[in-house]
Every structure is written in structure tokens, then in C-alpha cells.
PDB file of C-alpha atoms in Angstrom:
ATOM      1  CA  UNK A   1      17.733   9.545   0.777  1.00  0.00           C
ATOM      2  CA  UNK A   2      14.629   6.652   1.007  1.00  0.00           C
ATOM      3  CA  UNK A   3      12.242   9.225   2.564  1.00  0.00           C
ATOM      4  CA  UNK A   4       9.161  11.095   0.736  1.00  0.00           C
ATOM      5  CA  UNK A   5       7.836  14.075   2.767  1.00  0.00           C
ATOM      6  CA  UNK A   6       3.931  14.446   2.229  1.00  0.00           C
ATOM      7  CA  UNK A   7       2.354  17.218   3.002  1.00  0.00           C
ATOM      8  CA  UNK A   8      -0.199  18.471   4.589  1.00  0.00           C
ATOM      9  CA  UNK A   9      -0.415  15.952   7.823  1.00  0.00           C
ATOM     10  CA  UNK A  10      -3.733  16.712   7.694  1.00  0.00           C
ATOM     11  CA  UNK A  11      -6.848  18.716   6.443  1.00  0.00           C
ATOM     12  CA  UNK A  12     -10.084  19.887   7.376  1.00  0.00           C
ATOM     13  CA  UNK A  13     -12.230  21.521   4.571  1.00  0.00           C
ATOM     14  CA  UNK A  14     -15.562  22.428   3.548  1.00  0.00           C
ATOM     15  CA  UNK A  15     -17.929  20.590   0.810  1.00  0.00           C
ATOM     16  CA  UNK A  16     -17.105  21.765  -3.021  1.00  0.00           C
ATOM     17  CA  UNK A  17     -13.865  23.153  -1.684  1.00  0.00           C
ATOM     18  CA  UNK A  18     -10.432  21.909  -3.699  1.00  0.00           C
ATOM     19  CA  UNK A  19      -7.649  20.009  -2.124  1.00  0.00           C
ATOM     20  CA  UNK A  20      -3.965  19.799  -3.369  1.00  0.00           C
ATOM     21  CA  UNK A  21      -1.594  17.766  -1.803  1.00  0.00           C
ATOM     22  CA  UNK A  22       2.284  16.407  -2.261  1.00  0.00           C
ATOM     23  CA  UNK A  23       5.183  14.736  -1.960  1.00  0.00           C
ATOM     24  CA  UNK A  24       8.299  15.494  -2.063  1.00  0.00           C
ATOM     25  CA  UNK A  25      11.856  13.262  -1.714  1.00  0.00           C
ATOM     26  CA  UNK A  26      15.787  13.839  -2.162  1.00  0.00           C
ATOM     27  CA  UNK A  27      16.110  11.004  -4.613  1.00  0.00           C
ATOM     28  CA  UNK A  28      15.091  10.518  -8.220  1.00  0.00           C
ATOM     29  CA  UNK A  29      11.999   7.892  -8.985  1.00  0.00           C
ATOM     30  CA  UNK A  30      10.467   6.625 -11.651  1.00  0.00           C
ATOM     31  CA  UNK A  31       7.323   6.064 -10.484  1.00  0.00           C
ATOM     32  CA  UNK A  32       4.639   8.060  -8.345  1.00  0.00           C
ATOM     33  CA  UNK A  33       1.883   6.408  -7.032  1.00  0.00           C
ATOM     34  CA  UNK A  34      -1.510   7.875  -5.277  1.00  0.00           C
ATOM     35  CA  UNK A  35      -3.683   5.816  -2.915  1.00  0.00           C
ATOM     36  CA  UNK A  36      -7.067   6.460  -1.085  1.00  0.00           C
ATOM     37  CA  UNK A  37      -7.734   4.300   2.075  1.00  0.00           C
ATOM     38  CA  UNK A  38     -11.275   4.227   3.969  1.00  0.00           C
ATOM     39  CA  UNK A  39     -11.116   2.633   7.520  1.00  0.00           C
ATOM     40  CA  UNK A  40     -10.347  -0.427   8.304  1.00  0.00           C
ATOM     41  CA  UNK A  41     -10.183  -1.311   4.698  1.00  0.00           C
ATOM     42  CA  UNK A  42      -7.009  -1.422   2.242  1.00  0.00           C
ATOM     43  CA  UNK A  43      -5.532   0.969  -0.093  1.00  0.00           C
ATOM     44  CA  UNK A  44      -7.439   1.691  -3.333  1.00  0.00           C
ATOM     45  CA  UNK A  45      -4.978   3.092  -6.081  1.00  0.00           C
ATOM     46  CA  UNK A  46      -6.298   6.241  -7.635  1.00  0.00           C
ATOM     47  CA  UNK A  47      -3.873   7.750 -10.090  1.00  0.00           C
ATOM     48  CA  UNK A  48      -0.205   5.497 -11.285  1.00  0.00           C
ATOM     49  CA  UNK A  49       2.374   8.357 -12.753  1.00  0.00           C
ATOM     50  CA  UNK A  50       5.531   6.653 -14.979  1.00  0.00           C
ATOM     51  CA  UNK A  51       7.086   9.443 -16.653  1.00  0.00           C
ATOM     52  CA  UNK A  52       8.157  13.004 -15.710  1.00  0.00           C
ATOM     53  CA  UNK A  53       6.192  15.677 -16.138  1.00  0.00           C
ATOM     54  CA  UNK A  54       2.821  13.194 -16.552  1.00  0.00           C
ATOM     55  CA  UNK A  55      -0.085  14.821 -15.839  1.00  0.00           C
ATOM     56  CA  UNK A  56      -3.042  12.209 -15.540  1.00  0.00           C
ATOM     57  CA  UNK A  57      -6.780  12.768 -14.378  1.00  0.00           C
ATOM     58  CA  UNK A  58      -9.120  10.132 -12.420  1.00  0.00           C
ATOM     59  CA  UNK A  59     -12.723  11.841 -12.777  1.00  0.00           C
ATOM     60  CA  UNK A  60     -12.048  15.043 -10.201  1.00  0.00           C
ATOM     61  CA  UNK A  61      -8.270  13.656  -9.188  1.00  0.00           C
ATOM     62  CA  UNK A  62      -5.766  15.311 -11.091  1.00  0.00           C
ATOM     63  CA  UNK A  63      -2.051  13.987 -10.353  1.00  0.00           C
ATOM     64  CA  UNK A  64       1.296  15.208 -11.589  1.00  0.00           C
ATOM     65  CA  UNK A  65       5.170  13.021 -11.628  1.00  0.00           C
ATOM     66  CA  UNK A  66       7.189  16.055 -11.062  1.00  0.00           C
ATOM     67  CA  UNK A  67       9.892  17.136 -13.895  1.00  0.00           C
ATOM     68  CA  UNK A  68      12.828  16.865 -11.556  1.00  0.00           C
ATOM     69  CA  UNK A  69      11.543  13.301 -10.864  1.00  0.00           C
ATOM     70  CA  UNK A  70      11.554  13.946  -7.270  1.00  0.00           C
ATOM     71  CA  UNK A  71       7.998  15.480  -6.479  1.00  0.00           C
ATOM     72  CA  UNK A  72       4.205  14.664  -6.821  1.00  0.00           C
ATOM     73  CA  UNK A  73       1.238  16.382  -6.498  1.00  0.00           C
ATOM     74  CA  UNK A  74      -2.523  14.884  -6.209  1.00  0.00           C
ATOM     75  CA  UNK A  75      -5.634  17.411  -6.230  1.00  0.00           C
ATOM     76  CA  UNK A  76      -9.068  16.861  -5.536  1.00  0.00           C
ATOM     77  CA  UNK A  77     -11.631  19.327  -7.510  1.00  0.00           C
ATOM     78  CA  UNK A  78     -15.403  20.050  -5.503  1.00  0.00           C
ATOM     79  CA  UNK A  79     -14.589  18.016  -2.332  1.00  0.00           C
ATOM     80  CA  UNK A  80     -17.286  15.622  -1.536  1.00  0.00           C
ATOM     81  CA  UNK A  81     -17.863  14.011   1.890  1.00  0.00           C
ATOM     82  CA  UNK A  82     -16.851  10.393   0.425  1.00  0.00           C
ATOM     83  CA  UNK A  83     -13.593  12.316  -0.149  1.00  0.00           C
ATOM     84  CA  UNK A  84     -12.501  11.802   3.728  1.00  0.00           C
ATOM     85  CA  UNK A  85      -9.984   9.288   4.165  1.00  0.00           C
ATOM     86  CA  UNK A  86      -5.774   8.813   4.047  1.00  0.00           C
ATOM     87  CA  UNK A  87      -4.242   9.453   1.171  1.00  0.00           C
ATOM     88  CA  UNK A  88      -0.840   8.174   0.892  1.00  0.00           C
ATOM     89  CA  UNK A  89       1.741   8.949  -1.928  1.00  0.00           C
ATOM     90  CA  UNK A  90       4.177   6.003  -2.853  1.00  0.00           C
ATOM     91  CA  UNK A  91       7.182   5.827  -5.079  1.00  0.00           C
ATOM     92  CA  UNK A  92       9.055   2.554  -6.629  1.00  0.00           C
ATOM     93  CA  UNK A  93      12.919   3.059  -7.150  1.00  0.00           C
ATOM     94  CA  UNK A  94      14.819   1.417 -10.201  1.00  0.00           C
ATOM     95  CA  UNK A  95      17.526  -0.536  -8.500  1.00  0.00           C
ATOM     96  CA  UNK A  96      21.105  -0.813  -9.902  1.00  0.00           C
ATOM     97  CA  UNK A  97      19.850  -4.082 -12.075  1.00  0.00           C
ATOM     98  CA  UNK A  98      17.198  -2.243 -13.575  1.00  0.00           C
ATOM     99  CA  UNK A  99      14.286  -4.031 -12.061  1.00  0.00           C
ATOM    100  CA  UNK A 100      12.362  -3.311  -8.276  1.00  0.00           C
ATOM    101  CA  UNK A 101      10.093  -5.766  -7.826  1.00  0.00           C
ATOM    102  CA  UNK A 102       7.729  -2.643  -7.006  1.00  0.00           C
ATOM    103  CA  UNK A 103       9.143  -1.959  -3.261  1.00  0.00           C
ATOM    104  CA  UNK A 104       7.398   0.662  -2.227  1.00  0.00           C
ATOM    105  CA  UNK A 105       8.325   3.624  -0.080  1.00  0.00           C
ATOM    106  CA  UNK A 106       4.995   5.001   1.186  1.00  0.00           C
ATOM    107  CA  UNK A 107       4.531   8.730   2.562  1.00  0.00           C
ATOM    108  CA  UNK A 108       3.280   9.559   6.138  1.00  0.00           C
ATOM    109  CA  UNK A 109      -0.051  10.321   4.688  1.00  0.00           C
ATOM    110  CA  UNK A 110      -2.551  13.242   4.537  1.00  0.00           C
ATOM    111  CA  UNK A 111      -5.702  12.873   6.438  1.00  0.00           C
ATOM    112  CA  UNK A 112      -8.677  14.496   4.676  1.00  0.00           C
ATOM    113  CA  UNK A 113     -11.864  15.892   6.569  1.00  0.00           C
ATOM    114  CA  UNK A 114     -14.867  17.145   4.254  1.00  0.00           C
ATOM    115  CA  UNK A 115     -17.402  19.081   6.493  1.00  0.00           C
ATOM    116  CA  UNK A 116     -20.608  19.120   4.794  1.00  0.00           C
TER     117      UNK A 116
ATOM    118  CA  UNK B   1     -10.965  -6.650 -12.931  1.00  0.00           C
ATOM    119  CA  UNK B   2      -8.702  -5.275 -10.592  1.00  0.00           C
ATOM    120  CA  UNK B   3      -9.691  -7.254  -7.248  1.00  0.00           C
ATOM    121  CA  UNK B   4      -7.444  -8.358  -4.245  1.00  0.00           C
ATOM    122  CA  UNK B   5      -9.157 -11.045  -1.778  1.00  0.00           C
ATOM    123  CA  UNK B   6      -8.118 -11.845   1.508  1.00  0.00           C
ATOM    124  CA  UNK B   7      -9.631 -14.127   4.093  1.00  0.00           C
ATOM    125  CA  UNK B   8     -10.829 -13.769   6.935  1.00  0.00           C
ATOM    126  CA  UNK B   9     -11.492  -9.886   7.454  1.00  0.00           C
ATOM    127  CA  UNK B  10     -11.223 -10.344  11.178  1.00  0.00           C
ATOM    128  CA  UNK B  11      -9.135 -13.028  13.542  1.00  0.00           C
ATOM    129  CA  UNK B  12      -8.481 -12.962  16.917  1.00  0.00           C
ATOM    130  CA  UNK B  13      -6.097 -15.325  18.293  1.00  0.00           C
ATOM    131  CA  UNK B  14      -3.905 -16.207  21.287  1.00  0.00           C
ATOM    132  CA  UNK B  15      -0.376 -15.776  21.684  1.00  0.00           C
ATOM    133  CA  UNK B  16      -0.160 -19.802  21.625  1.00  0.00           C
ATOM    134  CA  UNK B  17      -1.951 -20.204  18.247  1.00  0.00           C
ATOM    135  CA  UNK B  18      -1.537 -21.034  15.104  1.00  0.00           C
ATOM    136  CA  UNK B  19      -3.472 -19.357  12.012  1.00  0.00           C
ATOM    137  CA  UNK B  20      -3.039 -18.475   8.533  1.00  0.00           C
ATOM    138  CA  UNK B  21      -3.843 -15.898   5.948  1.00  0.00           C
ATOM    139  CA  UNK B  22      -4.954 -16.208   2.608  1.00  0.00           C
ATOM    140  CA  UNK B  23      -4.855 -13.594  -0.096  1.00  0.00           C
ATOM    141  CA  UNK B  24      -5.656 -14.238  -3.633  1.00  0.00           C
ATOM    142  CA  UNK B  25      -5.551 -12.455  -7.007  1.00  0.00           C
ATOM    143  CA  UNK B  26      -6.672 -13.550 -10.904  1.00  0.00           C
ATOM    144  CA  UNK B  27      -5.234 -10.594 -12.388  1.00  0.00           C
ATOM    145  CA  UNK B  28      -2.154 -12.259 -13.874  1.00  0.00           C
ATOM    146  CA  UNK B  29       0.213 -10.728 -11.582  1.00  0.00           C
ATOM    147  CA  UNK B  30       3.542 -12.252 -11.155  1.00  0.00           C
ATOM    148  CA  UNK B  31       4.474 -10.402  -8.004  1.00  0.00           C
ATOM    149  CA  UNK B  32       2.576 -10.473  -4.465  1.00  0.00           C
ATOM    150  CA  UNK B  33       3.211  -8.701  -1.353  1.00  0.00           C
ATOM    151  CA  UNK B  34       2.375  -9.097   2.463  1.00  0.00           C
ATOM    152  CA  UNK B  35       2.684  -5.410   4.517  1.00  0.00           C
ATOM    153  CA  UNK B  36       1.806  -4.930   7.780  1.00  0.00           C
ATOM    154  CA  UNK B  37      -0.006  -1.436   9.091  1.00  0.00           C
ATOM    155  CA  UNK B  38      -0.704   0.018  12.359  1.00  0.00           C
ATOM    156  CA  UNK B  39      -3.607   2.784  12.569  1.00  0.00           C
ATOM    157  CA  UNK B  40      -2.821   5.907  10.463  1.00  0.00           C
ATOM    158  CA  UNK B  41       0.180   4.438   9.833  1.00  0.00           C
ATOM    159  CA  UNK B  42       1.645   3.588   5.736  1.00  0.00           C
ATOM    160  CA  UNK B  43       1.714   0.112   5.422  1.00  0.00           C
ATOM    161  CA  UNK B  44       5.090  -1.704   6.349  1.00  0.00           C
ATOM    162  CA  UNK B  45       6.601  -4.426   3.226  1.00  0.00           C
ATOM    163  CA  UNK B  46       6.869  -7.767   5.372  1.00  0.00           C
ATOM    164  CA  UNK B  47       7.419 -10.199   2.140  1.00  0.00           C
ATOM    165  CA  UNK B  48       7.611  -9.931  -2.018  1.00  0.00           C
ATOM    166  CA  UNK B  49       7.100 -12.940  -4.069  1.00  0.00           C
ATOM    167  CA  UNK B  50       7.965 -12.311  -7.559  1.00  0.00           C
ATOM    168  CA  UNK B  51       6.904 -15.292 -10.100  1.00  0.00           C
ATOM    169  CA  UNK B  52       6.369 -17.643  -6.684  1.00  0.00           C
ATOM    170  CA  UNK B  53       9.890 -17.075  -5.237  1.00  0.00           C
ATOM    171  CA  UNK B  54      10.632 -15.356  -1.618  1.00  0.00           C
ATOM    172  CA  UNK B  55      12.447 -12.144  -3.399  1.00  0.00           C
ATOM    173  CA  UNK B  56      12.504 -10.014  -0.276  1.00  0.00           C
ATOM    174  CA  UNK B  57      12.195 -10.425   3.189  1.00  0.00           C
ATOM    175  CA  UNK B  58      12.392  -7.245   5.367  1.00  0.00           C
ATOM    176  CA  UNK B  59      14.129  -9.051   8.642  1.00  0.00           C
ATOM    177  CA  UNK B  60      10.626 -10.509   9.135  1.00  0.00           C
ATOM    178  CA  UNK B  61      10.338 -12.578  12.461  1.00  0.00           C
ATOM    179  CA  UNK B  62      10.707 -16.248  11.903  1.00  0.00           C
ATOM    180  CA  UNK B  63       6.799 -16.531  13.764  1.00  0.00           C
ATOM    181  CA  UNK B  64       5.816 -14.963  10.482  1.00  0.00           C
ATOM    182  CA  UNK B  65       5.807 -17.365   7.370  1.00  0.00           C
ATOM    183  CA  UNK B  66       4.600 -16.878   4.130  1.00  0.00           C
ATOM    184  CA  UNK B  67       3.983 -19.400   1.316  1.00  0.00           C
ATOM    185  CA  UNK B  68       3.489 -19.131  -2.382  1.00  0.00           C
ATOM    186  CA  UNK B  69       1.523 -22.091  -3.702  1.00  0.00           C
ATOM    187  CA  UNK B  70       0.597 -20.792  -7.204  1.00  0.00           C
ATOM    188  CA  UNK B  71       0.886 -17.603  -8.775  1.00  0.00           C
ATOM    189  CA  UNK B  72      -2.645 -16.915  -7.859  1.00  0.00           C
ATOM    190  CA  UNK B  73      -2.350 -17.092  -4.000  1.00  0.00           C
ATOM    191  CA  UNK B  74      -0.012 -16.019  -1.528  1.00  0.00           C
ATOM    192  CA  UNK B  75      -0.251 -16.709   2.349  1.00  0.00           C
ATOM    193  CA  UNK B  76       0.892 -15.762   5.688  1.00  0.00           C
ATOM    194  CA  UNK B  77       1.307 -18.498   8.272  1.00  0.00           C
ATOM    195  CA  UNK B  78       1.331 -17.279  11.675  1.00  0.00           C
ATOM    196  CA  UNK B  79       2.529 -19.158  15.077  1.00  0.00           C
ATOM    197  CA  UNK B  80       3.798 -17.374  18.486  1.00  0.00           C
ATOM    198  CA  UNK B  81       2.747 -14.260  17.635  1.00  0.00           C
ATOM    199  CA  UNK B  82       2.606 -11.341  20.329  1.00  0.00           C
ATOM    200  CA  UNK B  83       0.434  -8.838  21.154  1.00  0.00           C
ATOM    201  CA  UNK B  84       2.272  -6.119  19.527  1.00  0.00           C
ATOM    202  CA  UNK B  85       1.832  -7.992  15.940  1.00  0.00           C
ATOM    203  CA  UNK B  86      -1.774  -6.740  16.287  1.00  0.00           C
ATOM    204  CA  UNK B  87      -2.437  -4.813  13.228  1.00  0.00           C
ATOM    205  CA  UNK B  88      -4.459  -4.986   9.920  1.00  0.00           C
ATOM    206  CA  UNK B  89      -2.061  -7.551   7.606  1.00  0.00           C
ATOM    207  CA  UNK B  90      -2.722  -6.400   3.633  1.00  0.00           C
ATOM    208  CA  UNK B  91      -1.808  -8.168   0.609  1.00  0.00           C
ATOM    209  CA  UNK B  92      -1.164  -7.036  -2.613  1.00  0.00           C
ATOM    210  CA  UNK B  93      -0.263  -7.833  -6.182  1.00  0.00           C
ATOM    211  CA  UNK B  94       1.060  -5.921  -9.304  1.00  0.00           C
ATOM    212  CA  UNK B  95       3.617  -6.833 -12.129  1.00  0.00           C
ATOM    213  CA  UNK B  96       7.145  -6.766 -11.259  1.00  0.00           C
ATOM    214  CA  UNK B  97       7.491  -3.312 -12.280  1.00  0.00           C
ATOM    215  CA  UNK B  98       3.585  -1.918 -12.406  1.00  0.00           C
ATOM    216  CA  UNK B  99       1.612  -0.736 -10.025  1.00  0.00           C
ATOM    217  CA  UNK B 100       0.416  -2.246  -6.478  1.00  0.00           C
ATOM    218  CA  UNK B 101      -3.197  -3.234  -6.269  1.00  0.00           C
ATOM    219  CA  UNK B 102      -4.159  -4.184  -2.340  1.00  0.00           C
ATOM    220  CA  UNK B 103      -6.620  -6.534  -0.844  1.00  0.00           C
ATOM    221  CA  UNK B 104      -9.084  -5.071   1.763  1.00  0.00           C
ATOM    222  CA  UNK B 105      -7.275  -6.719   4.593  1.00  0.00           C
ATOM    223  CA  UNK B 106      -7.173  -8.657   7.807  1.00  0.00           C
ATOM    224  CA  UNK B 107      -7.455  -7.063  11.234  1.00  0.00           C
ATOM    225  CA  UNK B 108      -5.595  -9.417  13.567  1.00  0.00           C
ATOM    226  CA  UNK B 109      -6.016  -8.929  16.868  1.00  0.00           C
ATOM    227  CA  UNK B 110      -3.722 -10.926  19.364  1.00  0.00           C
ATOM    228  CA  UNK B 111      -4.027 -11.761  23.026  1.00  0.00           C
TER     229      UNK B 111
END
């Protein structure tokens, strides 16, 4: 029931092309988070979801928390080569005293090529 | 300002050795966090401090040991280790219930 399933593994696309990309668990969250990480460097937050059915932009990142609670989706509008990188999804869990400390449950990641 | 440091950005060290890792934050943030990640790999929680007290430890190896001096720094002690702790160590910070903000992390290498 702890798992998120992100999808795609991996992608190889062409400059000014759009990416979409998601997560999915069994279990109901109430938060979604999106990160970005280079090589060798750490994760850089792009887009923090709270509520259901959120819909939030970062400049060409668009990000929804899905209705059911259980899903996420990130997209990327006109791919640029700065673009490559992992992207992970991450979700925090309300435990049964109401706070979580913000353990986080991290996807498997989605690796993004940009061809120029 | 949204900024995670952590010193150094590279250490190499021997199984025998002692070292230490420092991460700092001034963004107010009552919680910080030390994960460990292997290449292309999500980072791993080792240790949450929230408001300077150990509030989880994921079955962490006793040759790991963290320390929370003040509410702006958090560090990792490290003694023993083995090779297979290699990794990049990252620290982050958030309020108990917002969202994570990392540090650029350490690559550890051990021989």
C-alpha cells in the first residue's frame, strides 16, 4: 500500500516536444510533490500539490493532485535541453495522529532525454 | 530564500575513519532530514529531526550518527563505515507538514 508507480522509466524526446508524466499509488495522500534532479547534485522541488484536484503551473510545468487523491501528473510544455534530468514524484501520508513529519515516499523516477 | 547547504561536496575516506557532515538551513524550518541515494536511485530517509529531536530513525546503522545542535544545522557523524555506504548523503529541511527543500549534497566515497 506505501508504493507510488511512476511512469514512464524513461524518455527520449526531441527539442519543443511536450512531456507528461505520473504517478500513481493504492493509498490516499494528501500531498504530491514534483522534483527535478541534475547530476550529482540534489533534488530541486518544482511544483508542491495540497489539495485534490489542484492544478498548479511553474513557468512551462504544469502539475495536477489527482481527485481520487491517489494520482499525479507533471507536464513539461516546449522541451528544452536543460529539461534532461530525473524527475521524481513524492507523496507525504497523514498518519493516524494527524501529523507526518513530511516522510516521504519517493517514486522510481522518470529519466528525461531532450535531443536537440 | 529557499537554500540548503551542505559541506563538503566531496569526501573520500577509509573504512577506519572518522568524518562528519554538515548541512545547514536559515529558512525557519523546524524539521531536517538526512537520506541516502545510490545513482538513479530516489533518495532513501536515514534520520528526521523535528524541532531538534531524533523523530525517526529508519533502522539506521549505529556507524551512522546524526546530531542536531540548533534548529539551523543538522549533522551526520560517520565512523566504520564500509564500502557499500558509498553514495551521495542529502539533507533537507521543510516544516513539519510542508514541503522538502534539499541541499546539493555530499558524494562520499569509501575505501
Amino acid at each position: 500500500g506505501q508504493q507510488l508507480n511512476q511512469s514512464p522509466q524513461s524518455m527520449f524526446i526531441q527539442e519543443g516536444e511536450d512531456v507528461s508524466m505520473n504517478c500513481t499509488s493504492s493509498s490516499i495522500f494528501n500531498t504530491w510533490l514534483w522534483y527535478k534532479q541534475d547530476p550529482g547534485e540534489g533534488p530541486v522541488l518544482l511544483i508542491a500539490l495540497y489539495k485534490a484536484g489542484e492544478l498548479t503551473s511553474n513557468g512551462r510545468l504544469t502539475a495536477q493532485f489527482g481527485i481520487t487523491r491517489k494520482d499525479s501528473f507533471l507536464n513539461i510544455s516546449a522541451s528544452i535541453p536543460s529539461d534532461v534530468g530525473i524527475y521524481f514524484c513524492a507523496r507525504r501520508k497523514v498518519n493516524a495522529g494527524g501529523t507526518s513529519y513530511g516522510k516521504l515516499t519517493f517514486g522510481q523516477g522518470t529519466i528525461l532525454t531532450v535531443h536537440p | 530564500d529557499t537554500e540548503v547547504t551542505q559541506t563538503p561536496k566531496h569526501l573520500v575516506m577509509g573504512m577506519t575513519n572518522k568524518k562528519s557532515l554538515k548541512c545547514e538551513q536559515h529558512m525557519g524550518h523546524r524539521a531536517m532530514y538526512w537520506y541516502k541515494q545510490k545513482a538513479k536511485k530516489p533518495p532513501e530517509l536515514m534520520f528526521v529531526y523535528s524541532y531538534e529531536k531524533l523523530s525517526i530513525n529508519e533502522s539506521v546503522p549505529s556507524r551512522f550518527s546524526p546530531e542536531c545542535p540548533n534548529s539551523s544545522l543538522l549533522n551526520l557523524h560517520l565512523h566504520a563505515l564500509q564500502p557499500e555506504d558509498s553514495a551521495l548523503y542529502l539533507c533537507a529541511s521543510s516544516q513539519p507538514q510542508g514541503a522538502q527543500y534539499f541541499g546539493p549534497g555530499t558524494r562520499l566515497l569509501v575505501l
